[in-house]
mmCIF file of C-alpha atoms in Angstrom:
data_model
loop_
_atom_site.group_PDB
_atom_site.id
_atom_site.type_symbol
_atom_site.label_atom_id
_atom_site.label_comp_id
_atom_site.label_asym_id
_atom_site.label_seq_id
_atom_site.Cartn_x
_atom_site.Cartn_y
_atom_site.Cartn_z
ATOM 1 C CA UNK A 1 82.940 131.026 89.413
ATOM 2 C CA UNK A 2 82.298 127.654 90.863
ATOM 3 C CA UNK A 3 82.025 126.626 94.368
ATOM 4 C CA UNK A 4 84.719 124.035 95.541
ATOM 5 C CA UNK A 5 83.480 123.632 98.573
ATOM 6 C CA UNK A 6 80.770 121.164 100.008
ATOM 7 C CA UNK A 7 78.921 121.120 102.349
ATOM 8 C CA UNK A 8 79.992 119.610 105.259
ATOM 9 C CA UNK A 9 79.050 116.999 107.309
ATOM 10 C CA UNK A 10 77.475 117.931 111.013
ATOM 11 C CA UNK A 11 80.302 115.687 113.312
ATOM 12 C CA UNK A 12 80.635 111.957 111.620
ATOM 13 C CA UNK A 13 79.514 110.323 108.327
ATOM 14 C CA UNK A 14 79.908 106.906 107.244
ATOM 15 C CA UNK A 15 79.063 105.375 103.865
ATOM 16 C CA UNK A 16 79.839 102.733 101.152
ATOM 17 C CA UNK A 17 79.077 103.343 97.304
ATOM 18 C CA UNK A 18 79.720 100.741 94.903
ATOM 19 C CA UNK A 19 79.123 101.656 90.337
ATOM 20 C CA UNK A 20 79.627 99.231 87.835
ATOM 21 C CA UNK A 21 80.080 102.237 85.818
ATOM 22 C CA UNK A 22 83.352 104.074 84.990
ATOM 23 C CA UNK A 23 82.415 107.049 86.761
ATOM 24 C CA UNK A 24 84.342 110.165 88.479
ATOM 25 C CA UNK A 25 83.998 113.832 89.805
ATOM 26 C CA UNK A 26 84.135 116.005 87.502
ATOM 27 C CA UNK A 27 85.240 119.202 89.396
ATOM 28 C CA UNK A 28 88.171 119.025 92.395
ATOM 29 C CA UNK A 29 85.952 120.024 96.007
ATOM 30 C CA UNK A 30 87.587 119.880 99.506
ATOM 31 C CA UNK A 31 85.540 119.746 103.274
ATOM 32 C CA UNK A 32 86.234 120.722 106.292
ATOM 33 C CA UNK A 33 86.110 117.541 107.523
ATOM 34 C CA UNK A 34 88.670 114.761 107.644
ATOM 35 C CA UNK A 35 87.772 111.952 105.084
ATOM 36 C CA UNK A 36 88.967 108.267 104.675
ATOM 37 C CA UNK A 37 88.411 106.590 101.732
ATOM 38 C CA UNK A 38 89.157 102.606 101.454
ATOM 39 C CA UNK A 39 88.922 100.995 98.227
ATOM 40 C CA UNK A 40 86.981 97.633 98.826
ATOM 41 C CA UNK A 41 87.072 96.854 95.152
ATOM 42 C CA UNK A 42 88.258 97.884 91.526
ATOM 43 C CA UNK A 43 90.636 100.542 91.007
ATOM 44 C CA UNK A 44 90.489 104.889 91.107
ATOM 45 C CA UNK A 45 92.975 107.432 90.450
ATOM 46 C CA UNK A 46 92.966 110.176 92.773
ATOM 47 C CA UNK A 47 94.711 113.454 93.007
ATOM 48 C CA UNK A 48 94.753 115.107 96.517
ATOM 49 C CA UNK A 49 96.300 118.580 96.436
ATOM 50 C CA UNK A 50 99.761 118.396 94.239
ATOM 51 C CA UNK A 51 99.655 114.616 94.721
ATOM 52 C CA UNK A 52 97.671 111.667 92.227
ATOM 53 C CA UNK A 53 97.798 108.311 93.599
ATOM 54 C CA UNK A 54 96.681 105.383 91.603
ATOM 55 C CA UNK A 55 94.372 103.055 94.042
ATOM 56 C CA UNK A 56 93.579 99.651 93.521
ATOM 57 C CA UNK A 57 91.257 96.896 96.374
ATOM 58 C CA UNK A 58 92.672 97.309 99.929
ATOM 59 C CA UNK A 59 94.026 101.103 99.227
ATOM 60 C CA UNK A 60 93.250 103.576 101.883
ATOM 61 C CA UNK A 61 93.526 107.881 101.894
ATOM 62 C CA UNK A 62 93.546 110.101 104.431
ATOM 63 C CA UNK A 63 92.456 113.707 103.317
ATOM 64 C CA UNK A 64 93.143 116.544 105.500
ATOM 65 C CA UNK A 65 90.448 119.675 105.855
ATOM 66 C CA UNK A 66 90.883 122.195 102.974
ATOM 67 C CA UNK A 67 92.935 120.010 100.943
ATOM 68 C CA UNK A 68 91.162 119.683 96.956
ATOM 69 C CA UNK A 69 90.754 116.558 96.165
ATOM 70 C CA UNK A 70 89.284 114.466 93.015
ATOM 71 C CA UNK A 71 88.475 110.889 92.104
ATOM 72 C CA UNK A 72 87.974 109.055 88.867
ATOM 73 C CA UNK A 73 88.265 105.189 87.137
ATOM 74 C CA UNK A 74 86.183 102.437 86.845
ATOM 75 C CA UNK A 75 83.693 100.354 88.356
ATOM 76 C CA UNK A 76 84.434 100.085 92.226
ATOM 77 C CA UNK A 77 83.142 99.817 96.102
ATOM 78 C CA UNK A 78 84.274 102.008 98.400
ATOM 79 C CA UNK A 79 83.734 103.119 102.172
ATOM 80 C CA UNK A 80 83.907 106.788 103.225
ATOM 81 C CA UNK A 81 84.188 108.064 106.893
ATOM 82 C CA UNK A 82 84.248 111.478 107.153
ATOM 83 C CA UNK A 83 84.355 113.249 110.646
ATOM 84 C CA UNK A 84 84.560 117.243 112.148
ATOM 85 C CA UNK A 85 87.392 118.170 114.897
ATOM 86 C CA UNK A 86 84.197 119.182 116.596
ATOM 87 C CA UNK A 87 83.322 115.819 116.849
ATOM 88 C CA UNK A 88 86.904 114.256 118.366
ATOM 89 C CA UNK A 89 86.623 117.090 120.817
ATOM 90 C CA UNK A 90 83.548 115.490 122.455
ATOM 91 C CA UNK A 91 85.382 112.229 123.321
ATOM 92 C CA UNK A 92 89.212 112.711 123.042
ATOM 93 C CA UNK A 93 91.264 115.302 125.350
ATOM 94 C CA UNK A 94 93.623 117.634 122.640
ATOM 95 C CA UNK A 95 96.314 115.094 123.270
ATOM 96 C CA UNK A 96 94.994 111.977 122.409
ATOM 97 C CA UNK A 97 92.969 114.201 119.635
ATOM 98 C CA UNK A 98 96.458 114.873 118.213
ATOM 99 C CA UNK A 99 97.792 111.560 118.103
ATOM 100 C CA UNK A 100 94.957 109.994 116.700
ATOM 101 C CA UNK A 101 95.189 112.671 113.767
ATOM 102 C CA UNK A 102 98.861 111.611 112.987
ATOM 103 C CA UNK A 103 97.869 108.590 110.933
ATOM 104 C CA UNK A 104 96.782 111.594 108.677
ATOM 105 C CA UNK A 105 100.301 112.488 107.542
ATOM 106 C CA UNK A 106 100.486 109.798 105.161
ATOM 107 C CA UNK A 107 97.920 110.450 102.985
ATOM 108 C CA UNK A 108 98.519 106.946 101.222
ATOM 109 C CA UNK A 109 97.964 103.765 103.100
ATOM 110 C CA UNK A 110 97.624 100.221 101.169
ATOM 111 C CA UNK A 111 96.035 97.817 103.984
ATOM 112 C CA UNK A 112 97.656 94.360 104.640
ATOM 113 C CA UNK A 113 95.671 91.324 102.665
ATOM 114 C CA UNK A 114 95.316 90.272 106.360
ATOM 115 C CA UNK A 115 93.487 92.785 107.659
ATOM 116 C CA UNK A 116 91.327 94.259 104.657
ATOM 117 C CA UNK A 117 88.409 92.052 106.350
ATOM 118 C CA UNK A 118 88.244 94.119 109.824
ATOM 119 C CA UNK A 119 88.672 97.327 107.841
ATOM 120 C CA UNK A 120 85.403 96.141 106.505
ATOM 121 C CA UNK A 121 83.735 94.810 109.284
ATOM 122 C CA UNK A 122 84.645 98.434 111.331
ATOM 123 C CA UNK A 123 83.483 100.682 108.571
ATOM 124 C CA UNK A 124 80.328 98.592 109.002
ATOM 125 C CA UNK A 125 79.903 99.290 112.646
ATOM 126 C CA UNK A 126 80.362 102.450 112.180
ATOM 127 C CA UNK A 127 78.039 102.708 109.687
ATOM 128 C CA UNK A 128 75.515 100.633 112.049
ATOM 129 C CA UNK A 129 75.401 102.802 114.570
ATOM 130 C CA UNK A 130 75.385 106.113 112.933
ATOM 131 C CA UNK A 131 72.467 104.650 110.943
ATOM 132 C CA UNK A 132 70.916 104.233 114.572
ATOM 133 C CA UNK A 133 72.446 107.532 115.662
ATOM 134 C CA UNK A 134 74.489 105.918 118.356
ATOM 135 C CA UNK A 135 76.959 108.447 117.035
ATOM 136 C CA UNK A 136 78.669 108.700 120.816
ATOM 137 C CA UNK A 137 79.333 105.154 120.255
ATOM 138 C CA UNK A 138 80.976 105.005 116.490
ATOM 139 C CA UNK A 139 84.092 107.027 117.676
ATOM 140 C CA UNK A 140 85.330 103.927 119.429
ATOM 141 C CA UNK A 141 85.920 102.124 116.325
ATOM 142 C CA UNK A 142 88.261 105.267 115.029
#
């Protein structure tokens, strides 16, 4: 029987791949992490739980913990952020920890032409400062 779970991340993660090639998983996994996923370029078909979601540049999903998910399609550049309760815990009370999570309702999100360039610039940050594990400082860019 195969595993469809990953291993998880410690408290936050942030990366960007990019593949010319027409690549995908080949197995559904889930975390129990939250993940977001923009699309900086080409286009991916995704099915999260019951759901499949055709994503093209400036797309955006939120994934839940313990939801299966699976991506495929052709060449593209993404950024991933994926991130532990445990980790909103340290710097948000439950409240504000709860409304922040809201946004993950709508697993589908397709980001104004306007503002696909500070999506990029904060996934950056993020990724800046986790590279120079400033991690106390990346949640203020959630």
């Amino acid at each position: 029987m195969m595993d469809l779970f990953q291993n998880d991340i410690k408290t936050i993660e942030a990366s960007r791949f990019a593949s010319e090639k027409n690549i995908g998983m080949k197995n559904f996994h889930y975390h129990n992490n939250y993940e977001i996923y923009y699309l900086v370029k080409g286009t991916r078909n995704y099915i999260i739980g019951e759901e499949y979601y055709s994503l093209i540049k400036g797309d955006m999903v939120l994934i839940k913990p313990g939801i299966l998910h699976k991506a495929t399609g052709s060449a593209y550049d993404r950024m991933l952020l994926n991130f532990t309760q445990e980790y909103l815990d340290r710097f948000f009370s439950t409240e504000a920890s709860s409304v922040l999570l809201r946004c993950f309702d709508d697993t589908f999100i397709t980001i104004p032409f306007e503002c696909r360039e500070r999506v990029v610039q904060l996934f950056e940050k993020m990724m800046s400062l986790l590279k120079e594990k400033k991690e106390e400082l990346a949640f203020a860019y959630l």
